[in-house]
CSV table of C-alpha atoms in Angstrom, one decimal:
chain,number,residue,atom,x,y,z
A,23,MET,CA,104.6,114.4,120.1
A,24,ARG,CA,105.6,110.8,120.8
A,25,THR,CA,102.6,110.3,123.1
A,26,THR,CA,100.2,111.6,120.4
A,27,LEU,CA,101.8,109.4,117.7
A,28,SER,CA,101.7,106.3,120.0
A,29,ALA,CA,98.0,106.9,120.8
A,30,ALA,CA,97.2,107.1,117.1
A,31,MET,CA,99.1,104.0,116.3
A,32,LEU,CA,97.5,102.2,119.2
A,33,ALA,CA,94.1,103.1,117.9
A,34,GLY,CA,95.0,101.5,114.6
A,35,LEU,CA,96.4,98.4,116.1
A,36,MET,CA,93.4,98.0,118.3
A,37,LEU,CA,90.9,98.2,115.4
A,38,THR,CA,92.8,95.5,113.5
A,39,SER,CA,93.8,93.1,116.2
A,40,LEU,CA,90.6,93.2,118.2
A,41,SER,CA,88.5,93.1,115.0
A,42,ALA,CA,84.9,92.3,115.9
A,43,HIS,CA,85.4,89.3,118.2
A,44,ALA,CA,83.5,87.1,115.7
A,45,GLY,CA,83.7,83.5,114.5
A,46,ARG,CA,86.4,82.7,112.0
A,47,PRO,CA,86.8,83.3,109.2
A,48,LEU,CA,84.3,86.2,109.3
A,49,GLY,CA,84.7,89.5,111.1
A,50,THR,CA,80.9,89.8,111.1
A,51,ASP,CA,79.2,88.0,114.0
A,52,ASP,CA,76.4,85.4,113.5
A,53,ALA,CA,73.4,84.7,115.6
A,54,GLY,CA,74.8,81.4,117.0
A,55,THR,CA,76.9,80.2,119.9
A,56,ALA,CA,79.4,77.5,120.6
A,57,GLY,CA,76.5,75.4,122.1
A,58,ASP,CA,75.5,74.7,125.6
A,59,ARG,CA,78.5,73.2,127.6
A,60,GLN,CA,80.6,73.1,124.5
A,61,CYS,CA,83.8,75.0,123.7
A,62,GLN,CA,85.8,76.1,120.7
A,63,LEU,CA,89.2,77.4,119.9
A,64,GLU,CA,90.1,79.7,117.0
A,65,GLY,CA,93.4,81.2,116.0
A,66,TRP,CA,94.9,83.1,113.1
A,67,ALA,CA,98.0,84.9,111.8
A,68,GLU,CA,97.8,88.1,109.9
A,69,ASP,CA,100.3,89.8,107.6
A,70,GLY,CA,100.3,93.1,105.7
A,71,ASP,CA,102.7,95.6,104.2
A,72,HIS,CA,103.4,97.2,107.6
A,73,PHE,CA,101.4,95.0,109.9
A,74,HIS,CA,102.1,91.5,111.4
A,75,GLY,CA,100.2,89.7,114.2
A,76,TRP,CA,98.5,86.7,115.6
A,77,THR,CA,95.4,86.0,117.7
A,78,VAL,CA,94.1,83.2,119.8
A,79,SER,CA,90.4,83.1,120.8
A,80,PRO,CA,88.7,80.5,123.0
A,81,ALA,CA,85.0,80.5,123.7
A,82,CYS,CA,82.5,78.3,125.6
A,83,GLY,CA,78.7,78.2,125.6
A,84,ILE,CA,76.4,78.2,128.6
A,85,GLY,CA,72.8,77.9,127.8
A,86,ASP,CA,71.8,80.7,125.5
A,87,PHE,CA,75.1,82.5,126.2
A,88,GLU,CA,78.6,82.3,124.9
A,89,LEU,CA,81.6,83.7,126.8
A,90,GLY,CA,84.7,84.4,124.7
A,91,LEU,CA,88.2,85.6,125.3
A,92,GLU,CA,90.8,86.9,122.8
A,93,TYR,CA,94.5,87.5,123.1
A,94,ALA,CA,96.5,89.1,120.3
A,95,ARG,CA,100.1,90.3,119.6
A,96,SER,CA,100.7,92.7,116.7
A,97,SER,CA,103.2,95.1,115.3
A,98,GLU,CA,102.7,98.0,113.0
A,99,SER,CA,105.5,100.4,111.8
A,100,GLY,CA,107.7,99.2,114.7
A,101,LEU,CA,105.1,99.6,117.4
A,102,VAL,CA,104.4,96.3,119.3
A,103,ALA,CA,101.1,95.9,121.0
A,104,LYS,CA,99.3,93.2,123.0
A,105,ASP,CA,95.6,93.1,123.2
A,106,GLY,CA,93.2,91.2,125.4
A,107,ALA,CA,89.4,91.1,125.2
A,108,ILE,CA,86.3,89.5,126.8
A,109,ALA,CA,83.0,89.2,125.1
A,110,LEU,CA,79.5,87.9,126.0
A,111,LYS,CA,77.0,86.8,123.4
A,112,TRP,CA,73.3,86.1,123.9
A,113,VAL,CA,71.2,84.2,121.4
A,114,PRO,CA,67.9,83.1,122.9
A,115,GLY,CA,65.9,80.6,121.0
A,116,GLN,CA,62.7,82.6,121.3
A,117,LEU,CA,64.3,85.5,119.3
A,118,ALA,CA,63.8,83.6,116.0
A,119,TRP,CA,61.2,84.3,113.3
A,120,GLY,CA,61.2,81.9,110.4
A,121,PRO,CA,64.6,82.2,108.6
A,122,LEU,CA,65.6,85.1,110.9
A,123,LYS,CA,67.6,84.7,114.1
A,124,PHE,CA,68.6,87.5,116.5
A,125,GLY,CA,71.1,88.0,119.3
A,126,ALA,CA,73.3,90.6,121.0
A,127,LYS,CA,76.9,90.9,122.1
A,128,ALA,CA,78.9,93.1,124.5
A,129,PHE,CA,82.7,93.3,124.7
A,130,TYR,CA,85.6,95.0,126.5
A,131,GLY,CA,89.2,95.1,125.5
A,132,ARG,CA,92.6,96.3,126.9
A,133,VAL,CA,95.8,97.0,125.1
A,134,LYS,CA,99.5,97.2,126.0
A,135,ALA,CA,102.0,99.0,123.8
A,136,GLU,CA,105.5,98.2,124.9
A,137,PRO,CA,106.9,99.5,127.2
A,138,ASP,CA,103.7,101.1,128.5
A,139,ASP,CA,101.2,99.4,130.9
A,140,TRP,CA,97.9,97.9,130.0
A,141,ARG,CA,95.1,100.3,129.5
A,142,GLY,CA,91.4,100.2,128.4
A,143,SER,CA,91.2,100.2,124.6
A,144,GLU,CA,87.6,99.6,123.5
A,145,GLY,CA,84.2,98.5,124.8
A,146,GLY,CA,80.8,98.3,123.2
A,147,ALA,CA,77.7,96.3,122.3
A,148,PHE,CA,75.8,95.4,119.1
A,149,ALA,CA,72.7,93.6,117.9
A,150,ILE,CA,73.1,90.6,115.6
A,151,MET,CA,70.8,89.3,112.9
A,152,THR,CA,71.3,86.1,110.8
A,153,TRP,CA,69.1,85.4,107.7
A,154,ASP,CA,69.0,82.0,106.2
A,155,ILE,CA,68.2,83.1,102.7
A,156,ALA,CA,68.4,79.7,101.0
A,157,PRO,CA,70.0,76.3,101.8
A,158,SER,CA,73.4,77.5,100.7
A,159,TRP,CA,73.2,81.2,101.3
A,160,THR,CA,73.2,83.1,104.6
A,161,ALA,CA,73.5,86.8,105.5
A,162,HIS,CA,74.6,88.4,108.8
A,163,LEU,CA,74.2,92.0,110.0
A,164,ASN,CA,75.6,93.7,113.1
A,165,LEU,CA,74.6,97.2,114.3
A,166,GLY,CA,75.9,98.9,117.5
A,167,ALA,CA,78.3,101.3,119.0
A,168,ALA,CA,81.8,101.1,120.6
A,169,ARG,CA,83.7,103.5,122.9
A,170,ASN,CA,87.3,104.0,121.9
A,171,TYR,CA,89.1,104.7,125.1
A,172,ILE,CA,92.3,105.8,123.3
A,173,ASP,CA,90.8,108.8,121.6
A,174,GLY,CA,87.8,109.2,124.0
A,175,LYS,CA,85.1,108.9,121.2
A,176,THR,CA,82.0,106.7,120.8
A,177,ASN,CA,81.5,105.5,117.3
A,178,GLY,CA,78.6,103.7,115.6
A,179,THR,CA,79.5,100.3,114.1
A,180,GLY,CA,77.9,98.2,111.3
A,181,ASN,CA,79.0,95.0,109.7
A,182,ALA,CA,77.4,93.0,106.9
A,183,ALA,CA,78.3,89.7,105.4
A,184,LEU,CA,77.1,87.3,102.7
A,185,VAL,CA,78.1,83.6,103.0
A,186,TRP,CA,77.9,80.8,100.4
A,187,THR,CA,78.3,77.2,101.4
A,188,PRO,CA,78.1,75.1,98.1
A,189,HIS,CA,79.3,72.0,99.9
A,190,GLU,CA,79.6,70.7,103.5
A,191,ARG,CA,83.3,71.2,103.3
A,192,TRP,CA,83.5,74.6,101.7
A,193,LEU,CA,82.4,78.1,102.8
A,194,PHE,CA,83.0,81.4,100.9
A,195,PHE,CA,82.1,84.9,102.1
A,196,ALA,CA,82.3,88.6,101.4
A,197,GLU,CA,81.8,91.3,104.0
A,198,VAL,CA,82.1,95.0,104.9
A,199,LEU,CA,83.1,96.1,108.4
A,200,GLY,CA,82.3,99.7,109.2
A,201,THR,CA,83.2,102.0,112.1
A,202,GLN,CA,82.2,105.7,112.2
A,203,ARG,CA,85.0,108.1,111.4
A,204,SER,CA,87.2,105.2,110.0
A,205,PRO,CA,87.6,103.7,106.5
A,206,ALA,CA,85.4,100.6,105.9
A,207,THR,CA,87.2,97.3,105.9
A,208,GLN,CA,86.4,95.0,102.9
A,209,ASN,CA,87.1,91.2,103.3
A,210,ILE,CA,86.7,88.1,101.3
A,211,GLY,CA,87.6,84.6,102.4
A,212,LEU,CA,87.0,80.9,102.4
A,213,ARG,CA,87.1,78.0,104.8
A,214,PHE,CA,87.8,74.3,104.1
A,215,TRP,CA,86.3,71.9,106.7
A,216,VAL,CA,88.8,69.1,107.3
A,217,ILE,CA,86.2,67.6,109.6
A,218,PRO,CA,82.8,69.1,108.7
A,219,GLU,CA,81.6,71.5,111.5
A,220,LYS,CA,84.4,70.2,113.7
A,221,PHE,CA,87.8,71.4,112.4
A,222,GLY,CA,88.3,74.0,109.6
A,223,LEU,CA,91.2,75.9,107.9
A,224,ASP,CA,90.6,79.3,106.4
A,225,LEU,CA,92.2,82.1,104.3
A,226,THR,CA,91.1,85.7,104.0
A,227,ALA,CA,92.2,88.9,102.3
A,228,GLY,CA,91.1,92.4,103.2
A,229,ARG,CA,91.7,96.0,102.7
A,230,ASP,CA,90.6,99.4,104.1
A,231,ALA,CA,88.6,101.3,101.5
A,232,GLY,CA,90.5,104.2,100.0
A,233,VAL,CA,93.7,103.5,102.0
A,234,ASP,CA,96.9,102.6,100.1
A,235,ASP,CA,99.1,99.7,101.3
A,236,SER,CA,96.3,98.5,103.6
A,237,THR,CA,95.9,95.0,102.1
A,238,ARG,CA,96.1,92.2,104.7
A,239,TYR,CA,96.0,88.4,104.6
A,240,THR,CA,95.2,85.9,107.3
A,241,ALA,CA,95.5,82.2,107.7
A,242,GLY,CA,93.6,80.5,110.6
A,243,PHE,CA,91.9,77.5,112.0
A,244,GLY,CA,88.7,76.8,114.0
A,245,TRP,CA,88.2,73.8,116.3
A,246,TYR,CA,84.7,73.3,117.6
A,247,GLY,CA,82.8,71.1,120.0
A,248,ILE,CA,86.0,70.4,122.0
A,249,PHE,CA,84.2,69.4,125.2
A,250,GLY,CA,80.8,68.7,123.7
A,251,ASP,CA,79.0,65.4,123.4
């Protein structure tokens, strides 16, 4: 019974702490990278009725690719878990058509629920599309699949986001993150660029559709072009 309960809670922790390995403040990924020979560092703290955690996520660009890492520590209903993930994004310049840009991303994650050992948690891949609708409006779409190693199931995934940037220092967004056989996550948030396109602070709020006591809040930062020219 304890093993079954731990596995179910692990699956829940994994879905929240490993999110979608996307750029803050969104959970939906965009068809862009950190830039060739440039690096970035993102981090955030998350708090909810029964959930607390923090995440650190560095990434560096190499040509058309971006290699990202993620480490998170979280607790839910007394269960403490640590998560680690690696992700590789590919956004070739030739995969662009007017206001549309395309890319792809693959990721693999592991989780450790104390006092157990590390184990595979999730792995998958998805296609990315970014649409520059207008100078201050952008949409992002992710479609793919992920293998949940905790319950042994492969699930389809789909994320969609709409972003509004009314000023170079402000970004606002709304998004829906969907995974097959799980409630969709609905997020809204904003970012304030302390240094435009270089260092930003963000706040988000989200909830799982139809799930009571699932509201969560995050506060985070993004530091970009750390080693760039």
